[in-house]
Coordinates of C-alpha atoms and ligand atoms in Angstrom, one line a residue:
X1 CA 0.1 -0.1 0.1
X2 CA 1.9 3.2 -1.2
X3 CA 0.4 5.9 1.1
X4 CA 3.4 6.9 3.4
X5 CA 1.5 10.3 4.9
X6 CA 1.8 11.8 8.2
X7 CA -1.6 10.7 10.1
X8 CA -3.7 13.5 11.7
X9 CA -3.8 13.3 15.6
X10 CA -7.5 12.9 16.7
X11 CA -8.1 16.8 17.8
X12 CA -9.6 17.1 21.2
X13 CA -11.5 13.8 21.6
X14 CA -14.3 13.4 24.3
X15 CA -12.3 10.4 25.6
X16 CA -8.6 9.0 25.8
X17 CA -7.3 5.7 24.9
X18 CA -10.2 4.1 26.4
X19 CA -12.7 5.7 24.2
X20 CA -13.6 2.2 22.7
X21 CA -15.2 1.5 25.9
X22 CA -16.4 4.8 27.3
X23 CA -17.8 6.1 23.5
X24 CA -20.4 5.2 21.2
X25 CA -19.5 3.7 18.1
X26 CA -21.9 4.7 14.8
X27 CA -21.8 2.1 11.9
X28 CA -21.9 3.7 8.7
X29 CA -23.1 1.5 5.7
X30 CA -21.3 3.4 2.9
X31 CA -23.7 2.6 0.1
X32 CA -26.8 4.3 2.0
X33 CA -25.2 6.9 3.9
X34 CA -25.0 9.9 1.3
X35 CA -24.4 10.1 -2.4
X36 CA -22.3 13.3 -3.5
X37 CA -22.1 12.6 -6.9
X38 CA -25.6 11.5 -8.0
X39 CA -25.2 8.0 -9.4
X40 CA -27.4 6.8 -6.3
X41 CA -24.6 5.2 -4.4
X42 CA -23.7 6.7 -1.2
X43 CA -19.3 7.7 -1.0
X44 CA -16.9 8.8 0.8
X45 CA -17.1 12.5 0.1
X46 CA -20.9 12.1 1.2
X47 CA -19.7 10.9 4.4
X48 CA -17.3 13.7 4.8
X49 CA -20.1 16.2 4.0
X50 CA -22.2 14.9 6.8
X51 CA -19.5 14.4 9.6
X52 CA -20.8 17.4 11.3
X53 CA -24.2 15.5 12.0
X54 CA -22.3 12.9 13.9
X55 CA -19.7 14.9 15.2
X56 CA -19.7 16.8 19.1
X57 CA -22.4 19.2 18.2
X58 CA -24.6 16.6 16.4
X59 CA -25.5 13.3 17.4
X60 CA -22.3 13.3 19.2
X61 CA -20.7 9.9 18.8
X62 CA -17.2 9.2 19.3
X63 CA -16.5 6.9 16.1
X64 CA -17.5 5.6 13.0
X65 CA -17.3 2.2 11.4
X66 CA -17.3 1.9 7.9
X67 CA -18.6 -1.6 6.2
X68 CA -16.3 -2.3 3.6
X69 CA -15.1 0.2 1.1
X70 CA -12.7 -1.8 -1.0
X71 CA -13.2 -2.8 -4.8
X72 CA -15.8 -5.7 -4.8
X73 CA -17.8 -7.2 -7.4
X74 CA -20.6 -6.5 -5.2
X75 CA -22.3 -10.0 -4.8
X76 CA -22.0 -9.9 -1.1
X77 CA -22.6 -6.1 -1.3
X78 CA -18.7 -5.3 -0.5
X79 CA -18.2 -8.5 2.1
X80 CA -16.7 -10.0 -1.3
X81 CA -13.6 -8.3 -1.4
X82 CA -11.3 -8.2 -5.0
X83 CA -8.7 -6.0 -3.4
X84 CA -8.1 -5.5 0.4
X85 CA -5.6 -2.6 0.0
X86 CA -7.5 0.4 -1.9
X87 CA -10.8 2.2 -2.2
X88 CA -13.6 1.0 -4.4
X89 CA -14.0 4.0 -7.1
X90 CA -17.8 3.7 -6.6
X91 CA -17.0 5.1 -2.9
X92 CA -14.1 7.7 -4.2
X93 CA -10.7 7.6 -4.3
X94 CA -7.7 7.0 -1.8
X95 CA -7.3 10.6 -1.3
X96 CA -11.0 10.8 -0.1
X97 CA -10.2 8.1 2.3
X98 CA -7.3 9.9 3.7
X99 CA -9.5 13.1 3.7
X100 CA -12.1 11.2 5.9
X101 CA -9.4 10.3 8.3
X102 CA -8.4 14.0 8.5
X103 CA -11.9 15.4 8.7
X104 CA -13.0 12.7 11.3
X105 CA -9.9 13.2 13.5
X106 CA -10.3 16.9 13.1
X107 CA -13.7 16.7 15.0
X108 CA -12.8 14.2 17.6
X109 CA -13.9 11.3 16.1
X110 CA -11.9 7.9 15.5
X111 CA -12.5 5.8 12.2
X112 CA -12.8 2.0 12.3
X113 CA -12.8 0.0 9.1
X114 CA -14.2 -3.5 8.4
X115 CA -11.9 -6.2 7.2
X116 CA -12.8 -9.4 5.6
X117 CA -10.1 -11.9 6.1
X118 CA -11.9 -15.2 6.1
X119 CA -12.6 -15.2 2.1
X120 CA -12.1 -13.3 -0.8
X121 CA -14.2 -12.2 -3.9
X122 CA -13.3 -15.1 -6.7
X123 CA -12.1 -12.0 -8.6
X124 CA -9.1 -11.5 -6.1
X125 CA -5.8 -11.7 -7.7
X126 CA -4.8 -14.4 -5.4
X127 CA -7.8 -16.9 -6.3
X128 CA -7.5 -15.9 -10.0
X129 CA -3.9 -17.5 -9.8
X130 CA -4.8 -20.2 -7.2
X131 CA -7.7 -21.6 -9.2
X132 CA -5.6 -22.2 -12.3
X133 CA -2.8 -24.3 -10.9
X134 CA -1.7 -26.6 -8.0
X135 CA 1.7 -25.0 -8.5
X136 CA 2.7 -21.2 -7.8
X137 CA 3.3 -18.9 -4.9
X138 CA -0.8 -18.9 -4.4
X139 CA -1.5 -22.5 -5.1
X140 CA -2.3 -23.2 -1.3
X141 CA -4.1 -19.9 -0.3
X142 CA -7.2 -21.4 -0.6
X143 CA -8.9 -24.3 0.8
X144 CA -8.5 -26.9 -1.8
X145 CA -9.3 -30.7 -1.4
X146 CA -9.0 -33.5 -3.7
X147 CA -12.5 -35.3 -3.8
X148 CA -13.4 -37.9 -1.4
X149 CA -14.4 -40.3 -4.2
X150 CA -16.7 -40.4 -7.4
X151 CA -20.2 -41.5 -7.8
X152 CA -21.4 -44.2 -10.1
X153 CA -21.4 -41.4 -13.1
X154 CA -17.9 -40.4 -12.5
X155 CA -18.8 -37.2 -10.7
X156 CA -16.5 -36.0 -7.9
X157 CA -17.6 -36.3 -4.6
X158 CA -16.9 -33.4 -2.0
X159 CA -14.3 -34.2 0.6
X160 CA -16.7 -34.0 3.6
X161 CA -20.2 -32.7 4.8
X162 CA -19.6 -29.0 5.3
X163 CA -22.1 -26.8 4.1
X164 CA -22.4 -23.2 2.8
X165 CA -24.1 -20.9 5.4
X166 CA -25.8 -19.2 2.4
X167 CA -27.4 -22.4 1.2
X168 CA -26.3 -25.2 -0.8
X169 CA -23.2 -27.4 -0.3
X170 CA -19.9 -25.7 0.7
X171 CA -17.6 -27.3 -1.7
X172 CA -17.3 -26.3 -5.3
X173 CA -15.5 -28.2 -8.2
X174 CA -12.6 -26.4 -10.0
X175 CA -12.1 -28.4 -13.2
X176 CA -8.6 -26.6 -13.8
X177 CA -7.5 -28.3 -10.5
X178 CA -9.5 -30.9 -10.5
X179 CA -10.1 -30.2 -6.7
X180 CA -12.8 -28.7 -4.6
X181 CA -12.5 -25.5 -3.0
X182 CA -14.6 -24.7 0.0
X183 CA -16.8 -21.5 0.9
X184 CA -18.8 -20.9 3.8
X185 CA -20.7 -18.2 2.2
X186 CA -21.4 -17.5 -1.8
X187 CA -19.8 -19.7 -4.1
X188 CA -18.1 -16.7 -5.4
X189 CA -16.6 -15.9 -1.9
X190 CA -13.7 -18.9 -1.6
X191 CA -12.5 -19.3 1.6
X192 CA -8.7 -18.3 2.4
X193 CA -6.4 -20.9 4.1
X194 CA -4.7 -19.2 6.9
X195 CA -3.0 -22.4 7.6
X196 CA -0.9 -22.1 4.3
X197 CA 2.7 -20.2 4.7
X198 CA 2.5 -16.5 3.8
X199 CA -1.6 -16.1 4.2
X200 CA -1.0 -14.9 7.9
X201 CA 1.5 -12.5 6.9
X202 CA -0.3 -11.2 3.8
X203 CA -3.5 -10.6 5.9
X204 CA -1.7 -8.9 8.7
X205 CA 0.2 -6.8 6.1
X206 CA -3.2 -5.6 5.1
X207 CA -4.1 -4.6 8.9
X208 CA -1.0 -2.7 9.0
X209 CA -1.6 -0.8 5.9
X210 CA -4.8 0.7 7.2
X211 CA -3.5 1.3 10.4
X212 CA -0.5 3.0 9.2
X213 CA -3.0 5.4 7.1
X214 CA -4.3 6.4 10.7
X215 CA -7.4 3.9 10.9
X216 CA -8.1 3.8 14.9
X217 CA -9.7 0.1 14.8
X218 CA -10.7 -2.8 13.0
X219 CA -13.9 -4.9 12.7
X220 CA -12.8 -8.6 11.6
X221 CA -15.7 -10.0 9.6
X222 CA -16.8 -13.6 10.9
X223 CA -13.3 -13.8 12.5
X224 CA -14.1 -17.2 14.6
X225 CA -14.5 -18.9 11.0
X226 CA -10.6 -18.1 10.2
X227 CA -9.3 -21.5 11.1
X228 CA -11.0 -24.8 10.1
X229 CA -9.7 -28.1 11.3
X230 CA -6.7 -29.0 9.6
X231 CA -7.8 -32.5 8.6
X232 CA -11.3 -31.2 7.0
X233 CA -13.1 -33.8 9.2
X234 CA -17.0 -33.8 8.7
X235 CA -19.2 -32.3 11.0
X236 CA -21.3 -34.5 13.5
X237 CA -24.9 -34.5 12.8
X238 CA -27.5 -33.5 15.0
X239 CA -31.4 -33.1 14.8
X240 CA -32.5 -29.9 13.3
X241 CA -34.9 -27.8 11.4
X242 CA -32.5 -26.7 8.6
X243 CA -29.7 -28.3 6.8
X244 CA -27.1 -25.9 8.7
X245 CA -28.8 -26.6 12.2
X246 CA -28.5 -30.4 11.3
X247 CA -24.8 -30.1 11.9
X248 CA -22.6 -29.5 15.0
X249 CA -20.2 -27.1 13.5
X250 CA -17.3 -28.5 15.2
X251 CA -14.8 -28.4 12.4
X252 CA -15.5 -25.7 10.1
X253 CA -15.3 -22.7 12.8
X254 CA -13.8 -22.2 16.2
X255 CA -10.9 -24.2 15.9
X256 CA -8.5 -24.7 19.2
X257 CA -5.9 -22.8 17.9
X258 CA -7.8 -19.7 16.9
X259 CA -7.1 -17.8 20.0
X260 CA -3.4 -18.0 19.3
X261 CA -3.8 -16.5 15.7
X262 CA -6.3 -13.6 17.2
X263 CA -3.5 -13.1 19.9
X264 CA -0.8 -12.1 17.0
X265 CA -3.4 -10.1 15.2
X266 CA -4.2 -8.2 18.5
X267 CA -0.6 -7.7 19.0
X268 CA 0.0 -5.6 15.9
X269 CA -3.4 -3.5 16.7
X270 CA -1.9 -3.1 20.3
X271 CA 1.3 -1.4 18.8
X272 CA -0.3 2.1 19.2
X273 CA -2.1 2.9 22.3
X274 CA -5.9 3.8 21.7
X275 CA -6.5 1.5 18.8
X276 CA -9.0 -1.2 19.3
X277 CA -10.8 -4.1 17.4
X278 CA -14.1 -5.8 17.3
X279 CA -14.6 -9.4 16.2
X280 CA -18.0 -10.5 14.5
X281 CA -18.9 -13.8 15.9
X282 CA -20.2 -16.1 13.4
X283 CA -22.9 -18.0 14.2
X284 CA -22.1 -18.3 17.9
X285 CA -23.3 -18.1 21.6
X286 CA -22.6 -15.1 24.1
X287 CA -20.4 -17.4 26.3
X288 CA -18.2 -18.0 23.0
X289 CA -18.4 -14.1 22.7
X290 CA -17.6 -13.5 26.2
X291 CA -14.3 -16.2 26.1
X292 CA -12.9 -14.4 22.9
X293 CA -13.1 -10.8 24.5
X294 CA -10.1 -9.0 25.9
X295 CA -9.0 -5.3 26.7
X296 CA -9.6 -3.1 23.5
X297 CA -10.7 -6.3 21.5
X298 CA -14.6 -6.6 21.5
X299 CA -16.5 -9.4 20.3
X300 CA -20.1 -8.7 19.1
X301 CA -22.7 -10.9 20.4
X302 CA -26.2 -11.2 19.5
X303 CA -28.2 -11.6 22.5
X304 CA -29.8 -8.0 22.3
X305 CA -30.5 -8.5 18.4
X306 CA -32.9 -11.8 18.9
X307 CA -34.6 -11.2 22.4
X308 CA -38.1 -10.2 22.1
X309 CA -39.6 -7.3 23.6
X310 CA -40.8 -8.3 26.6
X311 CA -39.8 -7.6 29.9
X312 CA -39.2 -10.9 31.2
X313 CA -37.2 -11.6 28.1
X314 CA -35.1 -8.4 28.1
X315 CA -34.2 -8.9 31.9
X316 CA -33.0 -12.6 31.2
X317 CA -31.0 -11.4 28.5
X318 CA -29.2 -8.9 30.6
X319 CA -28.8 -11.2 33.5
X320 CA -27.1 -14.2 30.9
X321 CA -24.9 -11.2 29.5
X322 CA -23.7 -9.8 32.8
X323 CA -23.0 -13.5 33.9
X324 CA -21.3 -14.6 31.0
X325 CA -19.1 -11.6 30.7
X326 CA -18.1 -11.0 34.2
X327 CA -15.2 -8.5 34.3
X328 CA -15.2 -8.5 30.4
X329 CA -16.5 -5.8 28.5
X330 CA -19.4 -6.4 26.4
X331 CA -20.5 -4.8 23.3
X332 CA -24.2 -3.7 22.7
X333 CA -25.8 -4.0 19.3
X334 CA -29.5 -4.0 18.3
X335 CA -29.4 -3.5 14.6
X336 CA -26.7 -4.0 11.9
X337 CA -26.6 -4.8 8.3
X338 CA -27.5 -8.4 8.5
X339 CA -30.6 -8.4 10.9
X340 CA -33.9 -6.6 10.8
X341 CA -33.9 -3.2 12.3
X342 CA -34.6 -3.0 16.0
X343 CA -37.6 -0.6 15.5
X344 CA -39.5 -3.2 13.3
X345 CA -38.1 -6.5 15.0
X346 CA -39.4 -5.2 18.4
X347 CA -42.5 -3.8 17.6
X348 CA -43.7 -7.1 16.0
X349 CA -43.5 -8.6 20.1
X350 CA -46.3 -6.5 21.4
X351 CA -49.6 -5.8 20.8
X352 CA -50.0 -2.7 18.2
X353 CA -47.6 -0.9 20.0
X354 CA -46.5 3.0 18.9
X355 CA -43.2 1.8 17.0
X356 CA -41.6 5.4 17.7
X357 CA -42.1 4.8 21.7
X358 CA -40.6 1.2 21.1
X359 CA -37.4 2.9 19.3
X360 CA -37.1 5.4 22.0
X361 CA -37.5 2.7 24.8
X362 CA -34.9 0.7 23.1
X363 CA -32.4 3.8 22.6
X364 CA -32.4 4.0 26.5
X365 CA -31.4 0.1 26.7
X366 CA -28.6 0.6 24.0
X367 CA -27.2 3.7 25.6
X368 CA -27.4 2.6 29.4
X369 CA -26.7 -0.9 29.4
X370 CA -22.7 -2.0 30.5
X371 CA -21.0 -2.2 27.1
X372 CA -19.8 -0.4 24.2
X373 CA -23.1 0.8 22.1
X374 CA -22.9 0.2 18.3
X375 CA -25.4 2.2 16.6
X376 CA -26.4 1.3 12.9
X377 CA -27.2 4.1 10.8
X378 CA -31.0 5.1 10.7
X379 CA -31.4 3.5 14.0
X380 CA -31.1 6.9 15.3
X381 CA -34.5 7.8 13.2
X382 CA -36.4 4.9 14.4
X383 CA -36.0 3.9 10.8
X384 CA -37.9 0.6 10.0
X385 CA -37.2 -2.3 7.4
X386 CA -38.4 -1.3 4.0
X387 CA -40.9 -3.7 2.2
X388 CA -38.3 -4.7 -1.2
X389 CA -40.2 -6.2 -4.1
X390 CA -38.3 -9.6 -4.9
X391 CA -37.3 -8.2 -8.2
X392 CA -35.2 -5.5 -6.6
X393 CA -33.7 -7.7 -3.8
X394 CA -30.0 -7.4 -3.9
X395 CA -29.1 -10.1 -1.4
X396 CA -28.1 -13.3 -3.4
X397 CA -28.8 -15.7 -0.6
X398 CA -32.3 -14.5 -0.6
X399 CA -33.2 -15.4 -4.0
X400 CA -30.5 -18.1 -5.0
X401 CA -31.7 -20.8 -2.8
X402 CA -35.3 -21.9 -2.0
X403 CA -35.8 -25.0 0.0
X404 CA -37.6 -25.9 3.1
X405 CA -34.0 -26.7 4.5
X406 CA -32.7 -23.0 4.0
X407 CA -34.7 -19.9 5.4
X408 CA -33.3 -16.6 4.6
X409 CA -34.3 -13.1 5.5
X410 CA -33.8 -10.2 2.7
X411 CA -31.3 -8.1 4.1
X412 CA -31.7 -5.4 1.4
X413 CA -34.6 -4.4 3.8
X414 CA -32.3 -3.1 6.4
X415 CA -30.0 -1.5 4.2
X416 CA -31.9 1.1 2.5
X417 CA -30.5 4.7 2.0
X418 CA -30.5 7.2 4.8
X419 CA -33.3 9.7 4.3
X420 CA -31.7 13.4 5.2
X421 CA -34.7 15.7 3.9
X422 CA -38.1 15.6 2.3
X423 CA -38.3 15.7 -1.5
X424 CA -36.9 13.6 -4.5
X425 CA -34.0 11.5 -3.3
X426 CA -34.6 12.2 0.4
X427 CA -31.4 14.4 0.4
X428 CA -29.5 11.2 0.0
X429 CA -29.1 11.6 -3.7
X430 CA -29.8 13.9 -6.6
X431 CA -30.1 10.5 -8.9
X432 CA -31.7 7.0 -8.4
X433 CA -30.9 5.7 -5.2
X434 CA -29.4 2.1 -5.6
X435 CA -32.1 0.9 -3.1
X436 CA -35.5 2.2 -2.9
X437 CA -36.0 4.5 0.2
X438 CA -38.3 3.8 3.0
X439 CA -42.1 4.8 2.2
X440 CA -42.5 7.4 4.8
X441 CA -39.1 9.4 3.9
X442 CA -41.2 12.2 3.2
X443 CA -41.6 12.8 7.2
X444 CA -39.4 10.6 8.8
X445 CA -35.8 12.1 7.8
X446 CA -33.0 13.8 9.9
X447 CA -34.6 17.3 8.8
X448 CA -38.0 16.4 10.1
X449 CA -36.7 14.5 13.2
X450 CA -34.1 17.4 14.5
X451 CA -36.9 19.9 14.3
X452 CA -39.3 17.7 17.0
X453 CA -38.0 17.7 20.6
X454 CA -39.7 14.2 21.1
X455 CA -38.2 12.4 18.0
X456 CA -36.4 9.2 18.2
X457 CA -33.1 11.1 17.0
X458 CA -33.6 13.7 19.8
X459 CA -33.8 10.9 22.2
X460 CA -30.6 9.5 20.9
X461 CA -28.7 12.8 20.9
X462 CA -30.0 13.4 24.4
X463 CA -29.1 10.1 25.6
X464 CA -25.4 10.3 24.1
X465 CA -25.0 13.8 25.7
X466 CA -25.9 12.2 29.0
X467 CA -23.8 9.3 28.5
X468 CA -20.8 11.4 27.9
X469 CA -21.3 13.1 31.1
X470 CA -21.8 10.1 33.3
X471 CA -19.2 7.9 34.6
X472 CA -21.8 5.5 35.7
X473 CA -23.2 5.2 32.2
X474 CA -19.8 4.7 30.7
X475 CA -17.6 2.4 33.1
X476 CA -20.2 1.6 36.1
X477 CA -21.3 -1.7 37.2
X478 CA -24.7 -3.3 36.6
X479 CA -27.0 -4.6 38.8
X480 CA -30.3 -5.7 37.6
X481 CA -33.3 -4.7 40.1
X482 CA -35.5 -7.7 41.0
X483 CA -38.8 -7.7 38.8
X484 CA -41.5 -5.8 40.8
X485 CA -44.0 -4.4 38.7
X486 CA -43.7 -7.3 35.6
X487 CA -43.6 -4.9 33.1
X488 CA -40.8 -2.6 34.3
X489 CA -37.2 -3.5 33.6
X490 CA -34.6 -1.7 36.1
X491 CA -31.3 -1.7 36.6
X492 CA -28.8 0.4 38.4
X493 CA -25.3 1.7 36.9
X494 CA -22.8 2.3 39.6
X495 CA -19.7 4.3 39.7
X496 CA -19.0 4.9 43.4
X497 CA -20.0 8.6 43.9
X498 CA -22.2 8.6 41.0
X499 CA -25.2 6.2 40.2
X500 CA -27.7 5.9 37.5
X501 CA -31.2 4.2 37.9
X502 CA -32.7 3.1 34.4
X503 CA -36.6 2.1 34.2
X504 CA -38.2 0.7 31.3
X505 CA -42.1 0.1 30.9
X506 CA -41.9 -2.7 28.5
X507 CA -45.7 -2.9 28.5
X508 CA -48.7 -1.8 26.2
X509 CA -50.4 0.1 29.3
X510 CA -49.2 2.8 31.5
X511 CA -48.0 2.0 35.0
X512 CA -47.2 3.3 38.2
X513 CA -43.7 2.7 39.1
X514 CA -42.5 2.4 42.7
X515 CA -39.0 4.0 42.2
X516 CA -36.7 1.6 44.2
X517 CA -34.4 3.9 46.5
X518 CA -32.7 1.2 48.7
X519 CA -30.9 2.3 51.8
X520 CA -29.3 5.7 50.2
X521 CA -30.6 8.6 51.5
X522 CA -29.7 10.6 48.6
X523 CA -32.8 11.2 46.1
X524 CA -32.8 10.3 42.4
X525 CA -33.1 13.1 39.9
X526 CA -34.8 12.7 36.4
X527 CA -32.4 13.0 33.8
X528 CA -34.2 11.7 31.0
X529 CA -37.5 10.4 30.0
X530 CA -38.6 9.2 26.4
X531 CA -42.3 10.2 26.8
X532 CA -43.7 13.5 27.5
X533 CA -43.6 17.0 26.8
X534 CA -41.4 18.3 23.8
X535 CA -38.6 18.5 25.9
X536 CA -38.6 14.5 26.7
X537 CA -40.0 15.5 30.4
X538 CA -36.4 16.2 31.2
X539 CA -36.2 19.9 31.9
X540 CA -39.7 20.0 33.5
X541 CA -38.6 16.9 36.2
X542 CA -34.9 17.5 36.6
X543 CA -35.8 19.6 39.8
X544 CA -38.0 17.0 41.2
X545 CA -36.2 15.0 44.2
X546 CA -37.3 11.3 44.2
X547 CA -37.3 9.6 47.6
X548 CA -38.4 6.6 49.6
X549 CA -42.0 5.9 48.4
X550 CA -42.2 8.0 45.5
X551 CA -43.7 6.7 42.1
X552 CA -43.3 7.6 38.5
X553 CA -45.9 7.0 35.9
X554 CA -44.4 5.3 33.1
X555 CA -46.4 5.5 29.7
X556 CA -46.0 2.1 27.3
X557 CA -42.7 1.6 26.1
X558 CA -41.4 4.7 28.2
X559 CA -37.6 4.8 29.6
X560 CA -36.6 7.0 32.1
X561 CA -33.0 7.6 33.4
X562 CA -32.8 8.8 37.0
X563 CA -29.3 10.1 38.5
X564 CA -27.7 10.2 42.0
X565 CA -24.8 11.9 42.7
X566 CA -22.6 13.6 45.7
Ligands
LIG601 C1 -20.4 -11.0 7.9 C2 -21.3 -9.9 7.3 O1 -21.7 -9.3 8.2 C3 -22.2 -10.2 6.3 O2 -23.1 -9.0 5.7 C4 -21.8 -10.9 5.0 O3 -22.7 -11.7 4.0 C5 -20.9 -12.1 5.9 N1 -20.0 -12.1 6.8 C6 -19.9 -12.8 4.6 O4 -19.1 -12.0 4.4

């Protein structure tokens, strides 16, 4: 990567080297954030133009994470990378990227890049060379294996029973080599062979290259899948409702030597203080995520993206993650580019709820749980999933395989452009957006929500501000309070001299919540509510002291944050 340059320092950041723990991280899906040149696809100059929206005088996030920006045929919409070292022209130039780093750093924000190191596109030069011949420098860089035999018609049989997570078999025959290659994802996304000499060094060089250009953190795509069983043994089979579920994935991910590999990667990140990484757990449980977590190296778990919006389920999820993470630091994720958007998903659980009220309640949870919040672009508007007609679907697993053994949710629905303002193109583009906009873009957009004090967006702004001023919310312990009123989830974040009490009515009716005061004589003050007058109730109520015996009326799905100091 030939970009030697002096990297700008982060100017007056809100937090020091532990920003990855105290701060809020905002995920940008670059194709859908802001289009600067009218081609209908978001790009880096578009992001730069809107940094003030995200920065200290705007939403107030501390870092942005960009989903892949590298050249790609786009079959897995950027996660099929054909060159990891440069910027896809559809997003701009390398100079635009350097400017983005400078402009973000200039506003006190860090930048995290998404690295896809488990597989490449089949158009990557490494694979192009590898598929041609069993000799040459890249011959073993992918997972090539001989057939396990031939059927009666002379067709080669795959080496083992491994499957593709995106549907169908995991092995693909390559006539030029007379061997199979493995792919966990699309057939156009061949799996790299991390065990082959040279592959690890090449991958680490890619990471170093971006870190040298000023990147502050790296997100590792499906990192626990990097290593496979060296003997490619078949997975044990078990009962299940899908083909994937009928295997115990013992040999195609989570190998015993993976912690050593990831340790070597983390050492590179740690060469400079203040850098971090976050691993995306592939198809795993919360305890696995907790087990792979270390200081400065977070791991996504999916507990908050799958829990139903019911008080008991939310309580159980919090209890489980607190128990499993213990002293380690969790991440909080309720939406991303692979999952239904939180507003849509959570509002499905209740009986005809006010979806914006649910989105505001979910915002309270995301910003007050113990862990680093990852906010997915559009989540701050309470954006819903968008109905995408089958003909416009741009998610191959959703249309390539139709079988009772394989179920898939069209991810195009949660990847639609961010609506900035009313009017054609919704301020996202002057052209034709690459994916259709939300049907309510005329009213649900950034400009409209900024002007509405009670909007989901302004709730996020207030919550992020509150979090930034509260040590208890950033780093305090979390104690779940016993269920009193069945619908109210309540917990205390404690940092010694400061405590924060969070109450969330996950119910379809209002309730009178008896504010728990414990033995502490100090009163609680209301810092924020998600329902009520235009200011969200905060100003009106902040003077009110809540002591022993006080109750608060909570509207359906209302969240309230109370503070006790001194
Ligand atoms: C995980 C990414 O989040 C997802 O979008 C992608 O399809 C798979 N990895 C394969 O790259």
